[in-house]
Amino acid sequence: MRFLQWRTGEKLPVLGAGTWNMGENGARADDEVEVLKLALDLGVTLIDTAEMYGAGGAEKIVGRAAAGGRDEVFIVSKVYPHNATFDGTMAACERSLQRLATGHIDLYLLHWRGSSPLADTVEAFERLKEQGKIRHWGVSNFDTDDMEELLALPAGRNCAANQVLYNLNQRGIEWQLLPECRKRDVPIMAYSPLAQGPLARHRALAPIARKHRVAPATIALAWTIRGPGVIAIPKTSDRDRMRENAAAADLILDRDDLAALDRAFPPPSRKHPLALN
Ligand code: NAP
């Protein structure tokens, strides 16, 4: 596994596991727990979840996968915007901790911006940190203007990550958000790095995948984490795919690969509003 040096002094794996769509079907729960345990064995020790996923069911799957080795797992969860008042955030975190069967969440994110004042959410995050219920907090789906507003708040600079859509099809953040987050040492967590699946079948990836003797998905993920300050969090409920995805951490794409990918998926030439899907 490759790591990025977080400004907190910790090292974070550049690949994590997503859990959207997990915890929705009791008949699949045992398999989902096993796939996440495989991820941990492969060094994919960061797991991304949210109170939203499976209406709390995904957090229960994560809790089961992390049981017995909690200190080796970095758990990311998220509060719904409609819960993100001060009191609502405190209560939502408590419920997440119960479902995760843990005493703390490593990184707690505001899932997207809603109508609650940011200052109230940040105040709750800071209180939860003081109480030891979360270790760090961050945001998700924040574009440059949202980040400016956040960083202007008294504790805003404690924001430890911004989770946004980033993949070969959606490179808009490279224009402004990504460089600004890098400058401020706020890692980007790239969600939907396989564009929810289709990128793993994209024909432009096939020749590069053949050259490196890996799956096309491995190429898409290695591309996502090619530069500093980016963590990709692909989701799979399949063991073989989990291995393909984990392999991306060991693959460095060369100049020819990157040029071919730039031709097939051109970088942005202007600012685009942050993509959400
Ligand atoms: P994704 O990771 O880009 O793609 C997941 C899809 O790709 C699944 O259908 C999966 O199917 C398939 N897949 C995974 N690995 C594959 C492989 N090696 N080969 C072929 N197909 C593969 O999409 P995502 O789930 O939207 O994003 C990842 C995670 O980011 C989510 O699970 C969630 O944790 C987080 N997220 C956050 C936000 C936010 O607003 N903050 C939004 C979206 C997602 P199988 O499971 O059947 O393998």
CSV table of N, CA and C and ligand atoms in Angstrom, one decimal, residues 18-20 48 53 78 111 140-141 163 191-197 200 217 233-238 241 244-245, ligand 1:
chain,number,residue,atom,x,y,z
A,18,GLY,N,-15.2,2.0,-0.6
A,18,GLY,CA,-16.5,2.6,-0.4
A,18,GLY,C,-17.5,1.6,0.0
A,19,THR,N,-18.6,2.1,0.5
A,19,THR,CA,-19.7,1.1,1.0
A,19,THR,C,-21.1,1.6,0.5
A,20,TRP,N,-21.2,2.5,-0.4
A,20,TRP,CA,-22.5,2.9,-0.9
A,20,TRP,C,-23.2,1.6,-1.5
A,48,ASP,N,-14.9,3.9,3.8
A,48,ASP,CA,-15.8,5.1,3.7
A,48,ASP,C,-17.2,4.7,3.8
A,53,TYR,N,-26.0,5.5,3.8
A,53,TYR,CA,-25.9,4.3,3.0
A,53,TYR,C,-26.7,3.2,3.7
A,78,LYS,N,-20.3,10.0,7.6
A,78,LYS,CA,-20.8,11.3,7.2
A,78,LYS,C,-22.1,11.6,7.8
A,111,HIS,N,-21.9,15.5,4.6
A,111,HIS,CA,-22.0,14.8,3.4
A,111,HIS,C,-22.1,15.8,2.2
A,140,SER,N,-17.6,17.2,2.3
A,140,SER,CA,-17.8,16.5,1.1
A,140,SER,C,-18.6,17.3,0.1
A,141,ASN,N,-18.3,17.2,-1.2
A,141,ASN,CA,-19.0,18.0,-2.2
A,141,ASN,C,-18.9,19.5,-2.0
A,163,GLN,N,-14.2,15.4,0.3
A,163,GLN,CA,-14.5,14.2,-0.5
A,163,GLN,C,-15.4,14.6,-1.7
A,191,TYR,N,-14.4,10.2,-4.8
A,191,TYR,CA,-15.5,9.2,-4.8
A,191,TYR,C,-15.9,8.9,-6.3
A,192,SER,N,-16.6,7.8,-6.4
A,192,SER,CA,-17.0,7.2,-7.8
A,192,SER,C,-15.7,7.2,-8.7
A,193,PRO,N,-14.6,6.7,-8.3
A,193,PRO,CA,-13.4,6.7,-9.1
A,193,PRO,C,-13.5,5.9,-10.4
A,194,LEU,N,-14.5,4.9,-10.4
A,194,LEU,CA,-14.8,4.1,-11.5
A,194,LEU,C,-16.0,4.6,-12.3
A,195,ALA,N,-16.5,5.8,-11.9
A,195,ALA,CA,-17.7,6.4,-12.5
A,195,ALA,C,-18.9,5.5,-12.2
A,196,GLN,N,-18.9,4.8,-11.1
A,196,GLN,CA,-19.9,3.9,-10.7
A,196,GLN,C,-19.9,2.6,-11.6
A,197,GLY,N,-18.8,2.3,-12.2
A,197,GLY,CA,-18.7,1.0,-12.9
A,197,GLY,C,-18.2,1.2,-14.3
A,200,ALA,N,-14.6,0.9,-15.6
A,200,ALA,CA,-13.9,-0.4,-15.5
A,200,ALA,C,-14.0,-1.2,-16.8
A,217,ALA,N,-9.9,-1.5,-14.5
A,217,ALA,CA,-10.3,-0.8,-13.3
A,217,ALA,C,-9.0,-0.4,-12.5
A,233,ILE,N,-11.6,6.0,-3.3
A,233,ILE,CA,-12.4,5.0,-2.5
A,233,ILE,C,-13.4,4.2,-3.3
A,234,PRO,N,-12.9,3.4,-4.2
A,234,PRO,CA,-13.8,2.6,-5.0
A,234,PRO,C,-14.6,1.6,-4.1
A,235,LYS,N,-15.8,1.3,-4.6
A,235,LYS,CA,-16.7,0.3,-3.9
A,235,LYS,C,-16.8,-0.9,-4.7
A,236,THR,N,-16.6,-2.1,-4.1
A,236,THR,CA,-17.0,-3.3,-4.7
A,236,THR,C,-17.4,-4.3,-3.6
A,237,SER,N,-18.4,-5.2,-4.1
A,237,SER,CA,-18.8,-6.2,-3.2
A,237,SER,C,-18.3,-7.6,-3.7
A,238,ASP,N,-17.3,-7.5,-4.5
A,238,ASP,CA,-16.8,-8.7,-5.1
A,238,ASP,C,-15.3,-8.9,-4.8
A,241,ARG,N,-12.7,-8.4,-7.7
A,241,ARG,CA,-12.6,-6.9,-8.0
A,241,ARG,C,-11.9,-6.2,-6.9
A,244,GLU,N,-8.3,-6.5,-7.7
A,244,GLU,CA,-8.0,-5.6,-8.8
A,244,GLU,C,-7.8,-4.2,-8.4
A,245,ASN,N,-8.7,-3.7,-7.5
A,245,ASN,CA,-8.7,-2.4,-7.1
A,245,ASN,C,-7.5,-2.1,-6.2
B,1,NAP,P1,-17.3,3.5,-7.9
B,1,NAP,O1,-16.5,3.1,-6.8
B,1,NAP,O2,-16.8,4.4,-9.0
B,1,NAP,O3,-18.0,2.3,-8.7
B,1,NAP,C1,-18.7,1.2,-8.0
B,1,NAP,C2,-19.2,0.3,-9.0
B,1,NAP,O4,-18.2,-0.2,-9.8
B,1,NAP,C3,-20.0,-0.8,-8.4
B,1,NAP,O5,-21.1,-1.1,-9.2
B,1,NAP,C4,-19.0,-2.0,-8.5
B,1,NAP,O6,-19.8,-3.2,-8.7
B,1,NAP,C5,-18.2,-1.7,-9.7
B,1,NAP,N1,-16.8,-2.1,-9.6
B,1,NAP,C6,-16.0,-1.9,-8.5
B,1,NAP,N2,-14.8,-2.4,-8.8
B,1,NAP,C7,-14.8,-2.9,-10.0
B,1,NAP,C8,-13.9,-3.6,-10.8
B,1,NAP,N3,-12.6,-3.8,-10.4
B,1,NAP,N4,-14.2,-4.0,-12.1
B,1,NAP,C9,-15.5,-3.8,-12.5
B,1,NAP,N5,-16.4,-3.1,-11.8
B,1,NAP,C10,-16.1,-2.7,-10.5
B,1,NAP,O7,-18.7,4.3,-7.4
B,1,NAP,P2,-19.3,4.7,-6.0
B,1,NAP,O8,-19.7,3.6,-5.2
B,1,NAP,O9,-20.3,5.8,-6.4
B,1,NAP,O10,-18.1,5.5,-5.3
B,1,NAP,C11,-17.3,4.9,-4.4
B,1,NAP,C12,-17.6,5.2,-2.9
B,1,NAP,O11,-17.5,6.6,-2.8
B,1,NAP,C13,-19.0,4.9,-2.5
B,1,NAP,O12,-19.2,3.6,-2.3
B,1,NAP,C14,-19.1,5.8,-1.3
B,1,NAP,O13,-18.5,5.2,-0.2
B,1,NAP,C15,-18.4,7.1,-1.8
B,1,NAP,N6,-19.3,8.1,-2.3
B,1,NAP,C16,-19.4,9.3,-1.7
B,1,NAP,C17,-20.3,10.3,-2.2
B,1,NAP,C18,-20.4,11.6,-1.5
B,1,NAP,O14,-21.3,12.4,-1.9
B,1,NAP,N7,-19.5,11.9,-0.6
B,1,NAP,C19,-21.0,10.0,-3.4
B,1,NAP,C20,-20.9,8.8,-4.1
B,1,NAP,C21,-20.0,7.8,-3.5
B,1,NAP,P3,-19.6,-4.5,-7.6
B,1,NAP,O15,-19.8,-4.0,-6.3
B,1,NAP,O16,-20.6,-5.4,-8.1
B,1,NAP,O17,-18.2,-4.9,-7.9
